[in-house]
mmCIF file of C-alpha atoms in Angstrom:
data_model
loop_
_atom_site.group_PDB
_atom_site.id
_atom_site.type_symbol
_atom_site.label_atom_id
_atom_site.label_comp_id
_atom_site.label_asym_id
_atom_site.label_seq_id
_atom_site.Cartn_x
_atom_site.Cartn_y
_atom_site.Cartn_z
ATOM 1 C CA MET A 185 -9.724 4.256 -16.527
ATOM 2 C CA SER A 186 -6.959 1.322 -15.795
ATOM 3 C CA PHE A 187 -3.375 0.697 -15.285
ATOM 4 C CA THR A 188 -3.389 -1.277 -18.743
ATOM 5 C CA SER A 189 -4.806 1.111 -20.529
ATOM 6 C CA LYS A 190 -1.724 3.853 -19.317
ATOM 7 C CA GLY A 191 0.966 0.438 -20.267
ATOM 8 C CA LEU A 192 1.978 1.036 -16.785
ATOM 9 C CA VAL A 193 4.005 -2.112 -16.199
ATOM 10 C CA ARG A 194 4.548 -3.638 -12.339
ATOM 11 C CA ASP A 195 8.654 -2.415 -12.279
ATOM 12 C CA VAL A 196 10.658 -4.480 -8.894
ATOM 13 C CA LEU A 197 10.669 -1.840 -7.056
ATOM 14 C CA GLU A 198 14.384 -2.049 -4.641
ATOM 15 C CA GLY A 199 15.739 -0.756 -1.370
ATOM 16 C CA SER A 200 17.726 -1.354 1.477
ATOM 17 C CA LEU A 201 16.037 -3.374 3.710
ATOM 18 C CA VAL A 202 12.601 -5.011 1.437
ATOM 19 C CA ARG A 203 12.195 -5.490 -1.830
ATOM 20 C CA LEU A 204 8.620 -5.629 -4.131
ATOM 21 C CA GLU A 205 8.503 -7.877 -6.515
ATOM 22 C CA PRO A 206 5.413 -8.379 -8.703
ATOM 23 C CA LEU A 207 2.622 -10.475 -7.261
ATOM 24 C CA GLU A 208 2.947 -13.969 -7.901
ATOM 25 C CA HIS A 209 2.347 -17.668 -7.505
ATOM 26 C CA ARG A 210 5.689 -17.951 -6.297
ATOM 27 C CA HIS A 211 5.382 -15.591 -3.367
ATOM 28 C CA ALA A 212 2.036 -18.185 -1.664
ATOM 29 C CA ALA A 213 4.425 -20.272 0.661
ATOM 30 C CA GLY A 214 6.178 -17.386 2.278
ATOM 31 C CA LEU A 215 2.803 -15.157 2.330
ATOM 32 C CA ALA A 216 1.011 -18.211 3.627
ATOM 33 C CA VAL A 217 3.898 -18.514 6.169
ATOM 34 C CA ALA A 218 3.277 -14.990 7.023
ATOM 35 C CA ALA A 219 -0.315 -14.360 7.150
ATOM 36 C CA ALA A 220 -0.738 -17.339 10.345
ATOM 37 C CA GLU A 221 1.702 -15.271 12.440
ATOM 38 C CA ASN A 222 0.489 -13.492 15.302
ATOM 39 C CA ARG A 223 -3.377 -11.975 13.205
ATOM 40 C CA GLU A 224 -4.244 -9.144 15.837
ATOM 41 C CA THR A 225 -3.380 -5.949 14.269
ATOM 42 C CA TYR A 226 -5.026 -7.380 11.265
ATOM 43 C CA GLY A 227 -8.886 -7.115 13.082
ATOM 44 C CA PHE A 228 -9.844 -4.060 9.989
ATOM 45 C CA THR A 229 -7.336 -5.570 6.942
ATOM 46 C CA GLU A 230 -7.925 -8.235 4.961
ATOM 47 C CA VAL A 231 -5.327 -10.738 5.488
ATOM 48 C CA PRO A 232 -6.317 -14.756 3.823
ATOM 49 C CA ARG A 233 -5.508 -17.280 5.789
ATOM 50 C CA GLY A 234 -3.410 -19.840 4.634
ATOM 51 C CA ASP A 235 -5.231 -22.537 2.771
ATOM 52 C CA GLY A 236 -6.946 -19.078 1.095
ATOM 53 C CA VAL A 237 -3.579 -17.413 0.021
ATOM 54 C CA ALA A 238 -3.774 -19.283 -3.676
ATOM 55 C CA ALA A 239 -7.157 -17.857 -4.289
ATOM 56 C CA TYR A 240 -6.573 -14.045 -2.696
ATOM 57 C CA ILE A 241 -3.871 -14.726 -4.816
ATOM 58 C CA ASP A 242 -5.943 -14.808 -7.852
ATOM 59 C CA ALA A 243 -8.322 -12.850 -7.454
ATOM 60 C CA LYS A 244 -5.353 -9.609 -6.741
ATOM 61 C CA LEU A 245 -4.195 -11.072 -10.355
ATOM 62 C CA ASP A 246 -7.297 -11.135 -12.181
ATOM 63 C CA ALA A 247 -7.692 -7.430 -11.064
ATOM 64 C CA ALA A 248 -4.331 -6.626 -12.521
ATOM 65 C CA ALA A 249 -5.406 -8.367 -15.468
ATOM 66 C CA ALA A 250 -8.879 -5.928 -15.518
ATOM 67 C CA GLY A 251 -6.442 -3.244 -15.471
ATOM 68 C CA LEU A 252 -7.479 -1.765 -11.127
ATOM 69 C CA VAL A 253 -5.080 -2.823 -9.146
ATOM 70 C CA VAL A 254 -0.621 -3.333 -9.307
ATOM 71 C CA PRO A 255 0.363 -5.305 -6.773
ATOM 72 C CA TYR A 256 3.584 -6.177 -4.847
ATOM 73 C CA ALA A 257 4.397 -9.118 -2.849
ATOM 74 C CA GLN A 258 6.737 -7.524 0.289
ATOM 75 C CA VAL A 259 9.871 -9.289 0.275
ATOM 76 C CA SER A 260 12.192 -8.566 2.995
ATOM 77 C CA LEU A 261 16.083 -8.637 2.445
ATOM 78 C CA VAL A 262 16.722 -9.872 5.658
ATOM 79 C CA SER A 263 14.597 -13.268 5.550
ATOM 80 C CA GLY A 264 14.267 -13.692 1.674
ATOM 81 C CA ARG A 265 11.252 -14.543 1.504
ATOM 82 C CA ALA A 266 7.573 -12.553 1.058
ATOM 83 C CA VAL A 267 6.293 -10.814 4.378
ATOM 84 C CA GLY A 268 3.412 -8.773 3.506
ATOM 85 C CA VAL A 269 1.539 -7.661 -0.200
ATOM 86 C CA THR A 270 0.747 -4.428 -0.663
ATOM 87 C CA GLY A 271 0.075 -1.927 -4.182
ATOM 88 C CA TYR A 272 -1.386 0.665 -6.050
ATOM 89 C CA CYS A 273 -5.039 1.355 -6.826
ATOM 90 C CA GLU A 274 -7.739 3.677 -8.000
ATOM 91 C CA PRO A 275 -6.006 5.134 -10.767
ATOM 92 C CA ARG A 276 -7.538 8.752 -11.505
ATOM 93 C CA ASP A 277 -7.358 10.316 -15.508
ATOM 94 C CA TRP A 278 -8.652 13.557 -14.083
ATOM 95 C CA ARG A 279 -7.740 16.007 -17.083
ATOM 96 C CA GLY A 280 -8.359 13.128 -19.690
ATOM 97 C CA ASP A 281 -4.715 14.447 -21.203
ATOM 98 C CA GLY A 282 -2.946 11.094 -20.917
ATOM 99 C CA ARG A 283 -1.334 11.106 -17.355
ATOM 100 C CA LEU A 284 -1.860 9.461 -14.671
ATOM 101 C CA ASP A 285 -3.089 11.846 -12.472
ATOM 102 C CA ALA A 286 -3.785 10.169 -8.999
ATOM 103 C CA VAL A 287 -3.485 6.251 -7.435
ATOM 104 C CA GLU A 288 -4.156 5.045 -4.269
ATOM 105 C CA ILE A 289 -2.036 2.467 -2.433
ATOM 106 C CA GLY A 290 -3.545 0.154 -0.804
ATOM 107 C CA PHE A 291 -4.134 -3.356 0.515
ATOM 108 C CA THR A 292 -1.447 -3.343 2.213
ATOM 109 C CA TRP A 293 -0.421 -5.811 5.263
ATOM 110 C CA LEU A 294 2.812 -7.303 6.683
ATOM 111 C CA ALA A 295 3.291 -10.451 9.000
ATOM 112 C CA ALA A 296 3.719 -9.396 12.902
ATOM 113 C CA SER A 297 7.640 -10.050 12.703
ATOM 114 C CA ALA A 298 7.835 -7.825 9.962
ATOM 115 C CA GLN A 299 5.969 -4.675 12.128
ATOM 116 C CA GLY A 300 8.338 -2.303 13.462
ATOM 117 C CA THR A 301 11.027 -3.180 11.288
ATOM 118 C CA GLY A 302 11.286 -0.143 8.313
ATOM 119 C CA VAL A 303 10.023 -2.297 5.954
ATOM 120 C CA ASN A 304 7.064 -0.575 5.466
ATOM 121 C CA ALA A 305 8.318 2.977 6.002
ATOM 122 C CA GLU A 306 10.823 1.854 2.902
ATOM 123 C CA ALA A 307 7.767 0.647 1.211
ATOM 124 C CA LYS A 308 5.532 3.386 1.466
ATOM 125 C CA LEU A 309 9.087 5.449 0.003
ATOM 126 C CA LEU A 310 9.495 2.512 -2.607
ATOM 127 C CA LEU A 311 5.535 3.463 -3.908
ATOM 128 C CA PHE A 312 5.908 7.149 -3.805
ATOM 129 C CA ARG A 313 9.127 7.723 -5.185
ATOM 130 C CA HIS A 314 7.942 5.968 -8.931
ATOM 131 C CA ALA A 315 4.212 7.360 -8.824
ATOM 132 C CA PHE A 316 5.583 10.632 -7.688
ATOM 133 C CA ASP A 317 9.434 10.844 -9.875
ATOM 134 C CA ASP A 318 8.381 8.121 -12.533
ATOM 135 C CA TRP A 319 4.726 7.939 -13.091
ATOM 136 C CA GLY A 320 5.373 11.959 -12.545
ATOM 137 C CA VAL A 321 1.242 12.053 -10.297
ATOM 138 C CA SER A 322 -0.407 14.946 -8.393
ATOM 139 C CA ARG A 323 -1.150 12.837 -5.634
ATOM 140 C CA VAL A 324 -1.225 9.572 -3.594
ATOM 141 C CA ASP A 325 -3.426 9.337 -1.607
ATOM 142 C CA LEU A 326 -4.388 6.087 1.389
ATOM 143 C CA LYS A 327 -7.848 5.422 3.177
ATOM 144 C CA THR A 328 -8.669 2.895 6.066
ATOM 145 C CA ASP A 329 -10.862 1.932 8.474
ATOM 146 C CA ALA A 330 -11.526 5.084 10.329
ATOM 147 C CA ARG A 331 -11.722 2.852 13.192
ATOM 148 C CA ASN A 332 -7.824 1.478 13.126
ATOM 149 C CA ASP A 333 -5.517 4.085 15.252
ATOM 150 C CA ARG A 334 -3.246 1.521 14.645
ATOM 151 C CA SER A 335 -3.274 1.848 10.548
ATOM 152 C CA ARG A 336 -4.816 5.740 10.641
ATOM 153 C CA ALA A 337 -0.944 5.837 12.848
ATOM 154 C CA ALA A 338 1.590 4.163 10.433
ATOM 155 C CA ILE A 339 -0.452 6.240 7.669
ATOM 156 C CA ALA A 340 0.489 8.785 9.218
ATOM 157 C CA SER A 341 3.920 8.250 10.431
ATOM 158 C CA VAL A 342 5.059 8.154 6.559
ATOM 159 C CA GLY A 343 3.821 11.526 5.838
ATOM 160 C CA ALA A 344 0.241 11.348 4.531
ATOM 161 C CA ARG A 345 -1.834 14.613 5.775
ATOM 162 C CA PHE A 346 -4.970 13.333 6.954
ATOM 163 C CA GLU A 347 -8.036 14.442 4.889
ATOM 164 C CA GLY A 348 -11.285 13.431 7.313
ATOM 165 C CA VAL A 349 -13.414 10.900 7.463
ATOM 166 C CA LEU A 350 -15.860 10.010 4.810
ATOM 167 C CA ARG A 351 -18.534 7.785 5.827
ATOM 168 C CA ASN A 352 -19.658 4.987 4.116
ATOM 169 C CA TRP A 353 -16.834 4.958 1.771
ATOM 170 C CA SER A 354 -15.878 1.316 1.537
ATOM 171 C CA ILE A 355 -16.578 -2.485 1.910
ATOM 172 C CA SER A 356 -15.511 -3.203 5.923
ATOM 173 C CA ARG A 357 -13.260 -5.976 5.696
ATOM 174 C CA ALA A 358 -13.898 -6.326 9.923
ATOM 175 C CA PRO A 359 -14.964 -9.748 10.743
ATOM 176 C CA GLY A 360 -18.846 -10.283 11.333
ATOM 177 C CA GLU A 361 -19.577 -6.841 8.680
ATOM 178 C CA GLU A 362 -19.158 -9.106 6.039
ATOM 179 C CA GLY A 363 -21.799 -6.856 2.564
ATOM 180 C CA ARG A 364 -21.680 -4.147 5.513
ATOM 181 C CA LEU A 365 -20.117 -0.124 5.094
ATOM 182 C CA ARG A 366 -17.077 1.236 6.753
ATOM 183 C CA ASP A 367 -16.238 4.813 7.723
ATOM 184 C CA SER A 368 -12.869 5.187 5.532
ATOM 185 C CA ALA A 369 -9.824 7.981 6.379
ATOM 186 C CA MET A 370 -8.411 9.485 3.854
ATOM 187 C CA PHE A 371 -5.249 10.245 4.185
ATOM 188 C CA ALA A 372 -2.530 11.873 0.827
ATOM 189 C CA ILE A 373 0.196 13.636 0.100
ATOM 190 C CA THR A 374 0.057 15.745 -2.474
ATOM 191 C CA ALA A 375 3.438 16.348 -6.058
ATOM 192 C CA ASP A 376 3.802 19.913 -4.145
ATOM 193 C CA GLU A 377 4.373 18.526 -1.084
ATOM 194 C CA TRP A 378 6.377 15.114 -2.041
ATOM 195 C CA PRO A 379 9.860 17.195 -2.416
ATOM 196 C CA GLU A 380 9.905 17.495 2.125
ATOM 197 C CA ARG A 381 8.514 14.024 2.949
ATOM 198 C CA ARG A 382 10.551 11.851 0.971
ATOM 199 C CA GLU A 383 13.202 13.486 2.441
ATOM 200 C CA ALA A 384 12.275 12.717 5.624
ATOM 201 C CA LEU A 385 10.755 9.064 4.797
ATOM 202 C CA GLU A 386 14.197 9.179 3.587
ATOM 203 C CA ARG A 387 15.703 9.925 7.220
ATOM 204 C CA ARG A 388 13.391 7.108 8.912
ATOM 205 C CA VAL A 389 14.416 4.907 6.573
ATOM 206 C CA ALA A 390 18.255 5.400 7.321
ATOM 207 C CA GLY A 391 17.311 4.949 11.370
ATOM 208 C CA PHE A 392 15.834 1.997 10.702
ATOM 209 C CA LEU A 393 19.146 0.746 8.894
ATOM 210 C CA ALA A 394 21.797 2.458 11.149
ATOM 211 C CA GLY A 395 19.426 0.782 14.258
ATOM 212 C CA THR A 396 17.797 4.117 15.437
ATOM 213 C CA GLY A 397 14.993 3.952 13.210
ATOM 214 C CA ALA A 398 11.258 3.925 15.299
#
């Protein structure tokens, strides 16, 4: 199935720290600046270089047109510029009854200066809330390279439960491993868990807004 077959539109998702805007080429300048910051945390993540941002956006828009992804620019409400990318992928309709059963949040990256500021926590809150409350999914999952301890900790911090490691599950994004497969650490939140996870994540975002979050 695809996102387009479900008629799912790319809505602007507004928060207090970040606004998720449908990814467009007008975000390219901000993303080029964001991607040029300290890149030490990108060892297992696909993040374009400055001269590759336009092609990166083209690829995401082509995938969106095919119904494979729903890409967003993460726009900081402090600076007013795009500081990263995130979105939905892997739409699933297991029951075949016209409903979206499950979806993945993926291809997330943030400028080094935006990491640890609450932007990631609130972006995940907005994406989870849209998927569970508006689309009515039963499950939202996230995955990362099993070696990426930083990403695994960030995913766990927004309330997703670790479900295990699937071997040779995804294409590796690590430099020098082009064409190789990686083991993927799998995490998820289910609809039953969502109310509790939402409250915890809302408290965490509130902490960042009050200057006490971490």
